[in-house]
Tab-separated table of C-alpha atoms and ligand atoms in Angstrom:
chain	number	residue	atom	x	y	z
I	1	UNK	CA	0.000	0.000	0.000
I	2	UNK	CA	1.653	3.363	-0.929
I	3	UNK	CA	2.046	5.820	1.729
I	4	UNK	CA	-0.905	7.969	0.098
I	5	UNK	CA	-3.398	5.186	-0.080
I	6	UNK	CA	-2.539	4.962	3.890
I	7	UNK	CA	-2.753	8.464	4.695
I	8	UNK	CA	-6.017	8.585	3.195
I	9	UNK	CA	-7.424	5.356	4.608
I	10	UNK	CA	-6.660	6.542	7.690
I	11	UNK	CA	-7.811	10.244	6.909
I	12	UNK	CA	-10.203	11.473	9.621
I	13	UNK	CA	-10.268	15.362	9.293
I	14	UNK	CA	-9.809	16.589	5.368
I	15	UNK	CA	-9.505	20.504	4.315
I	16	UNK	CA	-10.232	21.019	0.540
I	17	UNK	CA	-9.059	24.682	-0.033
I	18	UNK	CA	-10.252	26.003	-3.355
I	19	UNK	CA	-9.682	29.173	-5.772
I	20	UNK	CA	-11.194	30.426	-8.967
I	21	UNK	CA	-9.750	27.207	-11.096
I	22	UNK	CA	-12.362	24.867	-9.523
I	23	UNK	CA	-15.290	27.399	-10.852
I	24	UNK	CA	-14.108	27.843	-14.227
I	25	UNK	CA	-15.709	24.521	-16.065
I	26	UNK	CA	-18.655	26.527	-14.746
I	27	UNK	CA	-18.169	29.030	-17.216
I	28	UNK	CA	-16.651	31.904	-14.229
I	29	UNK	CA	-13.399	33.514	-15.281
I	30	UNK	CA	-10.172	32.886	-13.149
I	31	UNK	CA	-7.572	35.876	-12.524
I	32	UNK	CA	-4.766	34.826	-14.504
I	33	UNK	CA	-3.396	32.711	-17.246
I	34	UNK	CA	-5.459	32.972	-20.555
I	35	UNK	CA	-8.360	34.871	-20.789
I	36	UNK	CA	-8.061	35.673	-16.964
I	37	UNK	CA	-10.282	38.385	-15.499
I	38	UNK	CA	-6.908	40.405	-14.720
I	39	UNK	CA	-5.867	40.709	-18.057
I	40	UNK	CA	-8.762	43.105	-18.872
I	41	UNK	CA	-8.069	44.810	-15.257
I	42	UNK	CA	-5.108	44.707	-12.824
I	43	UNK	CA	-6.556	43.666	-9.136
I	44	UNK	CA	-5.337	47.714	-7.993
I	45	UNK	CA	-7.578	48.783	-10.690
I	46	UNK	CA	-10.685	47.125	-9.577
I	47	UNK	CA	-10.482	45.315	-6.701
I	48	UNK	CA	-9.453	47.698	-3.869
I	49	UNK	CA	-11.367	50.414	-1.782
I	50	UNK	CA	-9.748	53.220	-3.397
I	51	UNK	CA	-10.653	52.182	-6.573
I	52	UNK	CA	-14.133	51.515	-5.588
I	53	UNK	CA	-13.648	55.285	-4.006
I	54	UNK	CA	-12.296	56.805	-7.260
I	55	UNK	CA	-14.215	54.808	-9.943
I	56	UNK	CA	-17.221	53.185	-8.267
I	57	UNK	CA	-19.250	53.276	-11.587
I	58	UNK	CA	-16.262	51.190	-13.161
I	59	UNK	CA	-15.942	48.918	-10.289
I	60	UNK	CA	-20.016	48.090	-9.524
I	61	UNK	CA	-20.076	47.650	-13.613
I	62	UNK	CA	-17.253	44.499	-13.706
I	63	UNK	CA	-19.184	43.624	-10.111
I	64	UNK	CA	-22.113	43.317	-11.768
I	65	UNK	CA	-21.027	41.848	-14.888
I	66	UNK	CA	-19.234	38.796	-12.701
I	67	UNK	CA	-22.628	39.040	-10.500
I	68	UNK	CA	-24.453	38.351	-14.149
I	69	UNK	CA	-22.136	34.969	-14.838
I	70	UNK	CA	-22.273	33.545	-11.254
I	71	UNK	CA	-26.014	33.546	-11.367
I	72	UNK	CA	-26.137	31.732	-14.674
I	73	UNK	CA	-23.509	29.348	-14.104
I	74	UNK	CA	-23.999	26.001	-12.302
I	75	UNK	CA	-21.847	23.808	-9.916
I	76	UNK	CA	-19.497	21.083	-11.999
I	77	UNK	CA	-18.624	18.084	-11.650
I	78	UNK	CA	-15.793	18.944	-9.446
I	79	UNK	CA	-17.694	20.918	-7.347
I	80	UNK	CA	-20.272	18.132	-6.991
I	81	UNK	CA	-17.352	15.427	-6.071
I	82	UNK	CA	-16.486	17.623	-3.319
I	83	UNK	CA	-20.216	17.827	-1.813
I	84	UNK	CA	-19.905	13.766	-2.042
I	85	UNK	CA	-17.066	13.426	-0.115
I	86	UNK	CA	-18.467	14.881	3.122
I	87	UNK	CA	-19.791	10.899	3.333
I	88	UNK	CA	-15.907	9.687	2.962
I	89	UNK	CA	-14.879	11.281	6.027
I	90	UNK	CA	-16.050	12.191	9.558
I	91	UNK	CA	-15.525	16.196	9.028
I	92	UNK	CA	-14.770	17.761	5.052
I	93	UNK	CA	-14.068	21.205	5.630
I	94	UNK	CA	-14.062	23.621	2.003
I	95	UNK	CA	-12.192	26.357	2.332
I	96	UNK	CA	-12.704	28.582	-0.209
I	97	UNK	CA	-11.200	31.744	-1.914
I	98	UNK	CA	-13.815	32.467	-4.555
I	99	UNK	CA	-17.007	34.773	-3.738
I	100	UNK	CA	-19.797	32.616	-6.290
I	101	UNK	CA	-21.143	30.442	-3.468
I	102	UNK	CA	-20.981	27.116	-6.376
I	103	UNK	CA	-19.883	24.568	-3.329
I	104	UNK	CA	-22.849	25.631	-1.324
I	105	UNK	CA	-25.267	25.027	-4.359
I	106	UNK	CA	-23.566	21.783	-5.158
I	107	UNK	CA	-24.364	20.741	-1.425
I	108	UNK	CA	-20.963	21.473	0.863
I	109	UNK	CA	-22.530	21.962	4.104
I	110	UNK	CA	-19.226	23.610	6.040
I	111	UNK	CA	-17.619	26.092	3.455
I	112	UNK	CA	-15.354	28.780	5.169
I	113	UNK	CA	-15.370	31.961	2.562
I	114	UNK	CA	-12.088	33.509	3.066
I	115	UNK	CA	-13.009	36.485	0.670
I	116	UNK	CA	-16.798	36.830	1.327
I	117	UNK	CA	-18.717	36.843	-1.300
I	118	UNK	CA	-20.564	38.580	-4.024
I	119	UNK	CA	-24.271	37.240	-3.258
I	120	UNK	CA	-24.206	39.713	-0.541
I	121	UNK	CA	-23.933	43.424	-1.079
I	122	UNK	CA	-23.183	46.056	1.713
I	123	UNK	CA	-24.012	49.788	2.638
I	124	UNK	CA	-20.307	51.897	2.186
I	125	UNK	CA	-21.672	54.099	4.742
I	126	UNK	CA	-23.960	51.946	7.084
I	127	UNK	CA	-22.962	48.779	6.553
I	128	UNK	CA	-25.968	47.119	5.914
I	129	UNK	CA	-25.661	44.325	4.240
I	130	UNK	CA	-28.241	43.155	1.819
I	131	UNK	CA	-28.835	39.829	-0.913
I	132	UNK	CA	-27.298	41.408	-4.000
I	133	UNK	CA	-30.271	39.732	-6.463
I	134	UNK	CA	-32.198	42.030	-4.439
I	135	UNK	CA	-30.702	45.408	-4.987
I	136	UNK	CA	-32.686	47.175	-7.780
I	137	UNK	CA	-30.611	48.090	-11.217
I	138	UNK	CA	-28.916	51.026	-10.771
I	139	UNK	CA	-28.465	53.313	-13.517
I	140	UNK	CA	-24.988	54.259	-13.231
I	141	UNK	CA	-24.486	51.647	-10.704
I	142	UNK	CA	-23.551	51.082	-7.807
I	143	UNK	CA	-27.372	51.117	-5.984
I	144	UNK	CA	-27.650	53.383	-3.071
I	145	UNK	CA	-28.881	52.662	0.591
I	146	UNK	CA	-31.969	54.332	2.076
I	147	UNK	CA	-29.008	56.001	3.730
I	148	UNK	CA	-27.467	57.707	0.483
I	149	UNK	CA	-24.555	55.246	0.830
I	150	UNK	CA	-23.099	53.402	-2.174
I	151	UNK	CA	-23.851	49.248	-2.573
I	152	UNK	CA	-20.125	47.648	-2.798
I	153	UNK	CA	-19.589	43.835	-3.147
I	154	UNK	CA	-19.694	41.485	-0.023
I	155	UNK	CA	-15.987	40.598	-0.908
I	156	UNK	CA	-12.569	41.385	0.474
I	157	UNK	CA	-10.461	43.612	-1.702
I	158	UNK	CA	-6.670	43.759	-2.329
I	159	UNK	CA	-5.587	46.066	1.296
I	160	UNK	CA	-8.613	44.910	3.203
I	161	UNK	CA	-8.467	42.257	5.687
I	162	UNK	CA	-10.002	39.198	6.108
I	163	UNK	CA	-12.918	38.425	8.407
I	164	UNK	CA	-11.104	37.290	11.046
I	165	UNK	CA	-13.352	34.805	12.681
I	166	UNK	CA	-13.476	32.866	9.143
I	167	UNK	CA	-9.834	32.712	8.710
I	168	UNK	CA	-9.197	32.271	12.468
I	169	UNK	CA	-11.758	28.566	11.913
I	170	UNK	CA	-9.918	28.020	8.888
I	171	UNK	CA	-6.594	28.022	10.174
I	172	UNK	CA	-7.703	25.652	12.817
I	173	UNK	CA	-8.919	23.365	10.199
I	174	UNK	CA	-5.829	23.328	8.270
I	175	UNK	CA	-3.707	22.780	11.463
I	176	UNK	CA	-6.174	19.526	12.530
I	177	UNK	CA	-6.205	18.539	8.703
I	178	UNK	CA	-4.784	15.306	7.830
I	179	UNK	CA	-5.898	15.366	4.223
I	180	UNK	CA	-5.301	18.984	2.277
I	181	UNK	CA	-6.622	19.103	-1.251
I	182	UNK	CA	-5.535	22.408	-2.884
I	183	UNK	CA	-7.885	23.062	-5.718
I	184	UNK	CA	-7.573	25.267	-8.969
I	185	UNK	CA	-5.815	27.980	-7.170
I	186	UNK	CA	-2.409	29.712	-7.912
I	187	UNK	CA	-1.322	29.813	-4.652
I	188	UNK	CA	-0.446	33.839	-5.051
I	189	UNK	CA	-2.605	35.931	-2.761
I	190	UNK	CA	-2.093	35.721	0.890
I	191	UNK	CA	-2.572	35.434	3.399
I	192	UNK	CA	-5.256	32.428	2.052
I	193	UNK	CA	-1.849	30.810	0.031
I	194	UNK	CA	-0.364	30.769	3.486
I	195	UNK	CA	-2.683	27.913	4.803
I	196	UNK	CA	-1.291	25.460	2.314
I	197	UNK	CA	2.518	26.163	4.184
I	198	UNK	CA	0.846	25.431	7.181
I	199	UNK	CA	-1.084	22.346	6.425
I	200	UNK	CA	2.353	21.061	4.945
I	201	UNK	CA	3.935	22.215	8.348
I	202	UNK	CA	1.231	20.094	10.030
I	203	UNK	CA	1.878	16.692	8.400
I	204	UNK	CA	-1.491	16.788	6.325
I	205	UNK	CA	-1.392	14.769	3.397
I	206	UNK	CA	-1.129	17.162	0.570
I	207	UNK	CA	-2.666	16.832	-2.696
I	208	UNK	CA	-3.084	19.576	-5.696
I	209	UNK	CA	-5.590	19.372	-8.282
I	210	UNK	CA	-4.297	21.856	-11.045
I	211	UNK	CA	-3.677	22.283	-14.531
I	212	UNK	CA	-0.567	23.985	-14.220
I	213	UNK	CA	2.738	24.440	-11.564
I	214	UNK	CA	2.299	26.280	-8.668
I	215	UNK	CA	4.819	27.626	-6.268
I	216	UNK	CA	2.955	24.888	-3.736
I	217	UNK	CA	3.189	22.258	-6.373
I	218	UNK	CA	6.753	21.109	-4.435
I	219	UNK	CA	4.976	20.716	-1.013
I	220	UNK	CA	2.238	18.078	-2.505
I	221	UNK	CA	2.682	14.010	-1.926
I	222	UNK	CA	0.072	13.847	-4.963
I	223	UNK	CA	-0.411	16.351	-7.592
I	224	UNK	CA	-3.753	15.790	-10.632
I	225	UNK	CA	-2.338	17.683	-13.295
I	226	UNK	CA	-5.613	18.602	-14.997
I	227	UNK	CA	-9.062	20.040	-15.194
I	228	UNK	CA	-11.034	20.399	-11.402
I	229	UNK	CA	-13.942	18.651	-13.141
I	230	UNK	CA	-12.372	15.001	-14.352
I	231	UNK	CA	-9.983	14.815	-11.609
I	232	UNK	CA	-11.997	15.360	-8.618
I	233	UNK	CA	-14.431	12.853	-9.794
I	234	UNK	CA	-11.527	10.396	-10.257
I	235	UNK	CA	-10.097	10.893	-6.803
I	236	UNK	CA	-13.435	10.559	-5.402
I	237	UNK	CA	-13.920	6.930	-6.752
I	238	UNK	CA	-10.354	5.878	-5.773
I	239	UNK	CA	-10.862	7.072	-2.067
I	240	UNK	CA	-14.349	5.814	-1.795
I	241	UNK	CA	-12.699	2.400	-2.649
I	242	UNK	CA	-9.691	2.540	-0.413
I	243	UNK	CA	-12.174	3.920	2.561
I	244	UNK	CA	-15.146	1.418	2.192
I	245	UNK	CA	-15.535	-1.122	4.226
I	246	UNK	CA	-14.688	-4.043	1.896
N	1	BV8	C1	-4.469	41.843	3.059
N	1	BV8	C2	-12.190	38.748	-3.710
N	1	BV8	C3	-3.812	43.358	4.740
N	1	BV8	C4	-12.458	39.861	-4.653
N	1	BV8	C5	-9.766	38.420	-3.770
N	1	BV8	C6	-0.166	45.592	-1.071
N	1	BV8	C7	-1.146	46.140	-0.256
N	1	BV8	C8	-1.966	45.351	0.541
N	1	BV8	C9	-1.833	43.978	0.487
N	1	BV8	C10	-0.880	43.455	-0.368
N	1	BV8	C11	-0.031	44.228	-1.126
N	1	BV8	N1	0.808	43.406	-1.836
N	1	BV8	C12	0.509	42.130	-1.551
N	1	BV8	C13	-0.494	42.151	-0.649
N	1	BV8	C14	-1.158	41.058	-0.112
N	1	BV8	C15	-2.364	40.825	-1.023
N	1	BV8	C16	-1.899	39.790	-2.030
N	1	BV8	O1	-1.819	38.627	-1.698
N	1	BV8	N2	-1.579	40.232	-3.264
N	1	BV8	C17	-1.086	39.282	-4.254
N	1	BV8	C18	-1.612	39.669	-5.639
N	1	BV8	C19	0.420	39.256	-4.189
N	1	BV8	N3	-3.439	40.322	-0.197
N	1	BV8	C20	-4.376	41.171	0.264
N	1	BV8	O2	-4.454	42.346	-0.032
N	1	BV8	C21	-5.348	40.547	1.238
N	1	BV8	N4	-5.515	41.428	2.332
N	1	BV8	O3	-3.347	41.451	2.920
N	1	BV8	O4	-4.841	42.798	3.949
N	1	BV8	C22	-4.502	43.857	5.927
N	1	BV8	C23	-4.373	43.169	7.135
N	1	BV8	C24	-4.998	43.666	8.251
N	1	BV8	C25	-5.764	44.829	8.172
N	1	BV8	C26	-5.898	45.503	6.948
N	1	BV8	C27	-5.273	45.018	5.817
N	1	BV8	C28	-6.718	40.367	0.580
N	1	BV8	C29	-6.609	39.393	-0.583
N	1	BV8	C30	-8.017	39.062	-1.092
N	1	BV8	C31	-8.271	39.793	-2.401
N	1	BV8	N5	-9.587	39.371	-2.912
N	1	BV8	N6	-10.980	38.028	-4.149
N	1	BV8	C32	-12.845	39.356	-6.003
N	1	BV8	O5	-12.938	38.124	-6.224
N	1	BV8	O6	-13.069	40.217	-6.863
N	1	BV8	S1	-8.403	37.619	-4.367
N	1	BV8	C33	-8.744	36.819	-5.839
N	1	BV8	O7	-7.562	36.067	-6.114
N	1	BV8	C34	-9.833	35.781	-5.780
N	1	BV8	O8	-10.367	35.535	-4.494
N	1	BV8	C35	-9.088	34.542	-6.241
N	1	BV8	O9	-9.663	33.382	-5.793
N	1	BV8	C36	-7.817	34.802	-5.580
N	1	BV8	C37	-6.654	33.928	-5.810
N	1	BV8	O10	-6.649	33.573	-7.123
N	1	BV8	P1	-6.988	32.046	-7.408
N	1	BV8	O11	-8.274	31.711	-6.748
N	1	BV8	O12	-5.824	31.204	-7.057
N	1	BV8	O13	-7.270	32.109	-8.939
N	1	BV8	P2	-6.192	32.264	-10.080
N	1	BV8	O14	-6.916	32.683	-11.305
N	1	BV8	O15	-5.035	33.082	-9.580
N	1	BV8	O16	-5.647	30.773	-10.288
N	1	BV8	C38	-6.482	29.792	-10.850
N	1	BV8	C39	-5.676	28.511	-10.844
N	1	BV8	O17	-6.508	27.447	-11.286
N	1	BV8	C40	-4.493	28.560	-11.786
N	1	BV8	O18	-3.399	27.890	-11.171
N	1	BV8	C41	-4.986	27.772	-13.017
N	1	BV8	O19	-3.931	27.054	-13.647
N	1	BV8	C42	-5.914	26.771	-12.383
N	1	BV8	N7	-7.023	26.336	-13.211
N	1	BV8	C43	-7.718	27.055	-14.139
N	1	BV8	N8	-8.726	26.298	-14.621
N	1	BV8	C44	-8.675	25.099	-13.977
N	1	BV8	C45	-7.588	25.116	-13.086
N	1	BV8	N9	-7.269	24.067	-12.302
N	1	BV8	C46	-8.047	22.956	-12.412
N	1	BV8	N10	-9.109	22.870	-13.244
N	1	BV8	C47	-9.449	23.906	-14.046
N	1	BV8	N11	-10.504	23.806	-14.865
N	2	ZN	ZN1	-26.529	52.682	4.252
């Protein structure tokens, strides 16, 4: 039996940590690499408070254009192989970096959204936060608040921090993880990239399901070079073999 097969027979607590890579058989744009959303924008341009300050019209319009393609697209097959695996193992954390809520439609029950997301909409000024499908169109965007305050996305920008209880559970995942499946993410933007280090520094098994190299790519025991959607799948019915009580 190779020392994988063991680790994962024996798996009790499993982290799978995705990023936009695992969304984009769902027809959502990833960052980088071809076609990425950042090669229209760079992240300062659009994805910060001051550029939301300076620009909000420009901002609330990509917002809303992203908004428009998360509400059409539907959970994939990799997505779906992740729900499934909550009955492989007695906890199956997701902790994710993208903001289109696609493991919560595909049936994760316990996903930790390190960057919020953009189903929820809140008040600049008050704060209040409100669904996003809800907010009237808005013409030039963004929608106000009875309060004259501009609607911004539910997300965390570049220079913003993270909620803190969310990454504070995450990072206690990670540490307790003994299986760590990094998913369609670059492994660029901290501090979220950090919890991969620290899952490695905590003897978690570590697998990466990715098309291409990643700076991570050294610290996995198992690396799926290829698309989130045939290798997840794949994974799933090679653990649900090793793990069922034959
Ligand atoms: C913070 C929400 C401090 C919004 C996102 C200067 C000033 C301030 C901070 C910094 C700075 N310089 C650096 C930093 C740190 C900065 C950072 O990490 N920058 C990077 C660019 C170097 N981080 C921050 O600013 C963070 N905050 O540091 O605050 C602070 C602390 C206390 C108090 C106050 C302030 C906040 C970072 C969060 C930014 N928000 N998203 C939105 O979505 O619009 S980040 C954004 O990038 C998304 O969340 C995205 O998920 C994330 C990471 O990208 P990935 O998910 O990995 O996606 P990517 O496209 O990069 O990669 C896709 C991968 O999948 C590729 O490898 C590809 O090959 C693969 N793939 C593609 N298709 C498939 C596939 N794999 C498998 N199957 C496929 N089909
Ligand atoms: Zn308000």
């Amino acid at each position: 039996m190779s020392s994988v097969e063991g680790a994962v027979r024996a798996a009790r607590r499993a982290v799978v940590f995705t990023g936009a890579g695992i969304s984009q058989e769902s027809g959502i744009g990833t960052f980088r690499g071809p076609g990425g959303l950042w090669e229209r924008f760079r992240p300062e341009e659009v994805a910060t408070p001051e550029a939301f300050a300076a620009r909000p019209e420009l901002v609330a319009r990509w917002y809303a254009e992203r908004f428009a393609a998360m509400r059409a697209a539907v959970p994939n097959p990799g997505h779906r192989a992740i729900a499934s695996w909550e009955a492989l193992f007695p906890s199956l954390v997701v902790v994710t970096q993208n903001i289109d809520r696609l493991h919560q439609r595909a049936g994760s029950r316990d996903v930790l959204e390190l960057h919020g997301t953009l189903w929820v909409s809140r008040c600049a000024r008050c704060r209040r936060e409100v669904a996003t499908e809800s907010l009237p169109p808005a013409e030039p965007p963004p929608a106000r608040c009875d309060c004259g305050g501009m609607f911004r996305p539910g997300v965390v920008w570049f220079g913003e921090a993270l909620p803190l209880d969310v990454f504070a559970r995450a990072e206690a995942e990670v540490a307790a993880a003994d299986l760590f499946v990094a998913v369609g993410t670059s492994a660029t933007v901290w501090p979220a990239a950090g919890l991969i280090e620290l899952a490695a520094a905590s003897g978690a098994l570590l697998v990466e399901v990715n098309r291409d190299e990643t700076p991570m790519s050294r610290l996995a025991a198992l690396t799926r070079r290829g698309a989130a959607g045939e290798e997840l799948p794949r994974l799933g019915e090679e653990w649900g073999r090793w793990r069922s009580p034959s």
